[in-house]
mmCIF file of C-alpha atoms in Angstrom:
data_model
loop_
_atom_site.group_PDB
_atom_site.id
_atom_site.type_symbol
_atom_site.label_atom_id
_atom_site.label_comp_id
_atom_site.label_asym_id
_atom_site.label_seq_id
_atom_site.Cartn_x
_atom_site.Cartn_y
_atom_site.Cartn_z
ATOM 1 C CA MET K 1 43.377 16.642 37.555
ATOM 2 C CA ALA K 2 42.712 18.235 34.294
ATOM 3 C CA SER K 3 39.457 17.846 33.306
ATOM 4 C CA LEU K 4 38.088 16.522 29.877
ATOM 5 C CA LYS K 5 36.354 18.551 27.701
ATOM 6 C CA ARG K 6 33.643 17.334 25.390
ATOM 7 C CA LYS K 7 32.236 19.065 22.103
ATOM 8 C CA ALA K 8 28.722 21.272 22.810
ATOM 9 C CA PRO K 9 25.852 19.128 20.641
ATOM 10 C CA GLU K 10 25.599 21.894 18.277
ATOM 11 C CA ALA K 11 29.182 21.066 16.889
ATOM 12 C CA ALA K 12 29.044 17.360 17.345
ATOM 13 C CA ALA K 13 25.550 17.094 14.950
ATOM 14 C CA SER K 14 27.651 19.626 12.819
ATOM 15 C CA SER K 15 31.236 17.432 12.084
ATOM 16 C CA ARG K 16 29.167 14.498 11.304
ATOM 17 C CA PRO K 17 28.747 13.832 7.564
ATOM 18 C CA LEU K 18 24.636 14.468 6.189
ATOM 19 C CA LYS K 19 23.145 11.451 4.477
ATOM 20 C CA LYS K 20 22.097 12.770 1.786
ATOM 21 C CA PRO K 21 18.581 12.206 1.781
ATOM 22 C CA LYS K 22 16.613 9.631 -0.641
ATOM 23 C CA THR K 23 15.449 10.368 -4.267
ATOM 24 C CA GLU K 24 11.646 9.121 -4.783
ATOM 25 C CA ASP K 25 13.707 6.320 -7.073
ATOM 26 C CA GLU K 26 16.023 5.765 -4.034
ATOM 27 C CA ASP K 27 13.049 5.234 -1.459
ATOM 28 C CA SER K 28 10.574 2.067 -2.172
ATOM 29 C CA GLY K 29 8.242 3.061 0.641
ATOM 30 C CA THR K 30 7.551 6.291 -1.771
ATOM 31 C CA ARG K 31 6.478 6.194 -5.576
ATOM 32 C CA GLY K 32 10.088 5.232 -7.238
ATOM 33 C CA MET K 33 8.290 2.243 -8.496
ATOM 34 C CA GLY K 34 9.049 4.088 -11.179
ATOM 35 C CA ALA K 35 5.775 5.708 -11.513
ATOM 36 C CA ALA K 36 6.581 9.608 -11.567
ATOM 37 C CA GLU K 37 5.750 12.378 -8.899
ATOM 38 C CA SER K 38 2.963 13.683 -10.937
ATOM 39 C CA GLY K 39 1.971 10.234 -13.223
ATOM 40 C CA PRO K 40 0.151 7.518 -11.207
ATOM 41 C CA ALA K 41 1.507 4.478 -9.738
ATOM 42 C CA PHE K 42 0.331 1.276 -9.434
ATOM 43 C CA TRP K 43 -0.494 -1.007 -6.730
ATOM 44 C CA MET K 44 -1.593 -3.999 -5.427
ATOM 45 C CA MET K 45 -4.025 -4.345 -2.528
ATOM 46 C CA LYS K 46 -5.279 -7.352 -0.534
ATOM 47 C CA SER K 47 -8.207 -7.811 0.508
ATOM 48 C CA GLU K 48 -9.842 -11.373 2.152
ATOM 49 C CA PRO K 49 -13.035 -11.845 0.416
ATOM 50 C CA GLU K 50 -14.129 -13.125 4.376
ATOM 51 C CA CYS K 51 -13.669 -9.477 5.987
ATOM 52 C CA PHE K 52 -13.767 -7.385 2.362
ATOM 53 C CA SER K 53 -14.212 -8.220 -1.527
ATOM 54 C CA ILE K 54 -14.046 -7.395 -4.815
ATOM 55 C CA ASP K 55 -17.378 -7.874 -5.600
ATOM 56 C CA GLU K 56 -18.054 -5.757 -2.036
ATOM 57 C CA LEU K 57 -16.248 -3.313 -3.737
ATOM 58 C CA ALA K 58 -18.558 -3.104 -6.840
ATOM 59 C CA ALA K 59 -21.609 -2.776 -5.598
ATOM 60 C CA LYS K 60 -20.449 0.132 -3.530
ATOM 61 C CA THR K 61 -19.128 2.137 -5.696
ATOM 62 C CA GLU K 62 -16.271 3.353 -3.532
ATOM 63 C CA THR K 63 -14.808 2.589 0.215
ATOM 64 C CA VAL K 64 -12.835 3.814 2.401
ATOM 65 C CA TRP K 65 -9.581 1.137 2.461
ATOM 66 C CA ASP K 66 -9.057 0.667 5.708
ATOM 67 C CA GLY K 67 -8.083 -1.521 8.960
ATOM 68 C CA VAL K 68 -4.590 -1.727 7.716
ATOM 69 C CA ARG K 69 -2.035 -1.467 10.441
ATOM 70 C CA ASN K 70 1.034 -2.777 9.534
ATOM 71 C CA HIS K 71 3.722 0.765 9.690
ATOM 72 C CA GLN K 72 5.479 -0.232 6.259
ATOM 73 C CA ALA K 73 1.875 0.088 4.472
ATOM 74 C CA LYS K 74 0.991 2.569 5.929
ATOM 75 C CA ASN K 75 3.330 4.638 3.956
ATOM 76 C CA PHE K 76 2.823 2.769 0.852
ATOM 77 C CA LEU K 77 -0.516 3.669 1.633
ATOM 78 C CA LYS K 78 0.757 7.253 2.904
ATOM 79 C CA SER K 79 1.907 7.320 -0.838
ATOM 80 C CA MET K 80 0.176 7.153 -3.130
ATOM 81 C CA ARG K 81 -1.678 9.827 -4.987
ATOM 82 C CA VAL K 82 -5.325 10.496 -7.192
ATOM 83 C CA GLY K 83 -5.155 8.278 -9.599
ATOM 84 C CA ASP K 84 -3.231 5.965 -9.389
ATOM 85 C CA THR K 85 -4.226 2.441 -10.393
ATOM 86 C CA ALA K 86 -4.506 -0.210 -7.027
ATOM 87 C CA PHE K 87 -4.850 -4.541 -8.379
ATOM 88 C CA PHE K 88 -7.166 -5.991 -5.663
ATOM 89 C CA TYR K 89 -6.210 -9.131 -4.854
ATOM 90 C CA HIS K 90 -7.743 -11.373 -2.911
ATOM 91 C CA SER K 91 -5.876 -12.895 -0.530
ATOM 92 C CA SER K 92 -6.049 -16.415 2.206
ATOM 93 C CA VAL K 93 -8.150 -18.414 0.001
ATOM 94 C CA ASP K 94 -7.463 -21.012 -2.399
ATOM 95 C CA PRO K 95 -5.999 -19.496 -4.703
ATOM 96 C CA PRO K 96 -5.622 -16.284 -3.976
ATOM 97 C CA GLY K 97 -4.862 -14.263 -6.937
ATOM 98 C CA VAL K 98 -6.007 -10.662 -8.800
ATOM 99 C CA VAL K 99 -9.161 -9.941 -9.436
ATOM 100 C CA GLY K 100 -10.458 -6.522 -9.730
ATOM 101 C CA LEU K 101 -9.273 -3.307 -11.077
ATOM 102 C CA MET K 102 -9.371 0.074 -8.475
ATOM 103 C CA THR K 103 -7.539 3.368 -8.522
ATOM 104 C CA ILE K 104 -7.244 6.149 -5.868
ATOM 105 C CA VAL K 105 -10.059 8.760 -6.141
ATOM 106 C CA GLU K 106 -8.984 10.585 -2.461
ATOM 107 C CA SER K 107 -5.339 9.936 -0.675
ATOM 108 C CA MET K 108 -4.211 10.969 2.786
ATOM 109 C CA VAL K 109 -8.411 9.723 4.569
ATOM 110 C CA PRO K 110 -7.559 9.739 8.286
ATOM 111 C CA ASP K 111 -8.484 6.299 8.910
ATOM 112 C CA PRO K 112 -11.893 5.968 10.453
ATOM 113 C CA THR K 113 -11.790 2.221 12.356
ATOM 114 C CA GLN K 114 -7.950 4.076 14.699
ATOM 115 C CA PHE K 115 -11.220 6.579 16.612
ATOM 116 C CA ASP K 116 -13.519 3.136 17.150
ATOM 117 C CA SER K 117 -13.820 2.676 19.936
ATOM 118 C CA LYS K 118 -15.956 -0.698 19.400
ATOM 119 C CA SER K 119 -13.135 -1.614 16.237
ATOM 120 C CA LYS K 120 -10.320 -4.633 15.932
ATOM 121 C CA TYR K 121 -8.114 -1.650 14.346
ATOM 122 C CA TYR K 122 -9.281 0.865 16.801
ATOM 123 C CA ASP K 123 -5.746 2.556 17.869
ATOM 124 C CA ALA K 124 -6.414 4.883 21.716
ATOM 125 C CA LYS K 125 -3.479 7.120 20.924
ATOM 126 C CA ALA K 126 -5.862 8.935 17.956
ATOM 127 C CA THR K 127 -6.955 12.348 18.042
ATOM 128 C CA ALA K 128 -9.505 14.176 15.590
ATOM 129 C CA GLU K 129 -7.128 16.596 15.772
ATOM 130 C CA SER K 130 -4.155 13.854 15.804
ATOM 131 C CA PRO K 131 -4.225 10.639 12.893
ATOM 132 C CA ARG K 132 -2.770 8.708 13.791
ATOM 133 C CA TRP K 133 -3.079 6.058 10.878
ATOM 134 C CA HIS K 134 -4.275 7.765 6.994
ATOM 135 C CA THR K 135 -5.558 6.121 4.187
ATOM 136 C CA VAL K 136 -7.150 5.839 0.938
ATOM 137 C CA ARG K 137 -10.145 6.343 -0.684
ATOM 138 C CA VAL K 138 -11.080 3.522 -3.744
ATOM 139 C CA ARG K 139 -12.996 3.213 -6.630
ATOM 140 C CA PHE K 140 -14.081 -0.136 -8.201
ATOM 141 C CA GLU K 141 -13.216 0.072 -12.440
ATOM 142 C CA CYS K 142 -14.179 -3.172 -12.940
ATOM 143 C CA LYS K 143 -14.196 -7.335 -11.608
ATOM 144 C CA TYR K 144 -11.856 -9.427 -14.298
ATOM 145 C CA SER K 145 -13.820 -12.077 -15.791
ATOM 146 C CA LYS K 146 -11.017 -14.637 -14.474
ATOM 147 C CA MET K 147 -8.714 -14.678 -11.434
ATOM 148 C CA LEU K 148 -5.063 -14.332 -11.935
ATOM 149 C CA THR K 149 -3.794 -16.272 -10.025
ATOM 150 C CA LEU K 150 -0.723 -16.561 -7.342
ATOM 151 C CA ALA K 151 0.677 -19.131 -9.650
ATOM 152 C CA GLU K 152 -0.181 -17.383 -13.040
ATOM 153 C CA LEU K 153 1.321 -14.445 -11.312
ATOM 154 C CA LYS K 154 5.260 -16.441 -10.483
ATOM 155 C CA ALA K 155 4.850 -17.389 -13.605
ATOM 156 C CA ALA K 156 5.187 -14.440 -15.206
ATOM 157 C CA PHE K 157 7.363 -12.463 -12.430
ATOM 158 C CA THR K 158 10.691 -12.731 -11.290
ATOM 159 C CA ASP K 159 10.392 -11.763 -7.301
ATOM 160 C CA ASP K 160 12.778 -8.424 -8.297
ATOM 161 C CA GLU K 161 9.518 -7.911 -10.796
ATOM 162 C CA LEU K 162 6.618 -7.745 -8.380
ATOM 163 C CA THR K 163 6.565 -8.227 -5.026
ATOM 164 C CA VAL K 164 3.717 -9.852 -4.167
ATOM 165 C CA VAL K 165 5.210 -13.363 -5.983
ATOM 166 C CA LYS K 166 8.337 -13.005 -3.156
ATOM 167 C CA LYS K 167 7.646 -15.990 -0.539
ATOM 168 C CA GLY K 168 6.849 -15.337 3.065
ATOM 169 C CA ASN K 169 5.010 -11.279 1.361
ATOM 170 C CA ARG K 170 2.719 -10.483 3.915
ATOM 171 C CA LEU K 171 2.126 -7.419 3.321
ATOM 172 C CA SER K 172 -1.460 -5.744 2.484
ATOM 173 C CA VAL K 173 -0.576 -3.493 0.302
ATOM 174 C CA MET K 174 2.365 -2.629 -1.796
ATOM 175 C CA PRO K 175 3.440 -0.816 -4.909
ATOM 176 C CA VAL K 176 4.308 -1.722 -7.695
ATOM 177 C CA SER K 177 7.292 -1.105 -11.057
ATOM 178 C CA ALA K 178 5.264 1.144 -13.976
ATOM 179 C CA SER K 179 6.737 -1.935 -15.886
ATOM 180 C CA ALA K 180 5.604 -5.059 -14.309
ATOM 181 C CA GLY K 181 2.042 -2.507 -13.721
ATOM 182 C CA VAL K 182 1.505 -2.252 -17.684
ATOM 183 C CA LYS K 183 2.657 -5.632 -18.073
ATOM 184 C CA LEU K 184 0.754 -6.756 -15.398
ATOM 185 C CA MET K 185 -2.460 -4.424 -16.693
ATOM 186 C CA GLY K 186 -1.451 -6.136 -20.245
ATOM 187 C CA ILE K 187 -1.736 -10.496 -18.926
ATOM 188 C CA LEU K 188 -5.119 -8.826 -17.374
ATOM 189 C CA ASP K 189 -7.391 -7.098 -20.509
ATOM 190 C CA ALA K 190 -7.815 -9.950 -21.930
ATOM 191 C CA ARG K 191 -9.912 -11.568 -18.825
ATOM 192 C CA ARG K 192 -11.874 -8.180 -19.059
#
């Protein structure tokens, strides 16, 4: 009986077509929402005000945006660059909405809560040499005199234009396209 021969693993791997790497414009997990790789981007960052509010950020001026444990949100945080603009969104309140503006002042910061065994965000597999969770440091820019509510956002944007208005969206960090960011800034400028 003849034995069946198999291709060597290297040959099998090389015979498969190679996937084209995603460009920045094709990968929604990167800066491809309309921002140039070198230019600033826009982001929506949610926080429950009883956990951390715009007023607390205003008092601190700068802080590390800690405690994010969703992998997609983590990847968005890793995509942020110094100089990017973030809209501060109060969630889990009635009504929810955009309450302020922040600037990213430091990126790829190891989230300190992953190392704190008393924190609910503790990660036993994380070490200082090999952190598993990165975040950003943000700086307070302004608090709007009037919240831009989710209902107002839904009236101004489709769910294709602005992810936060999509039904069922639960992400705490998400990119905002350049066109939506500019439009949102225009709406919010009247509320300073």
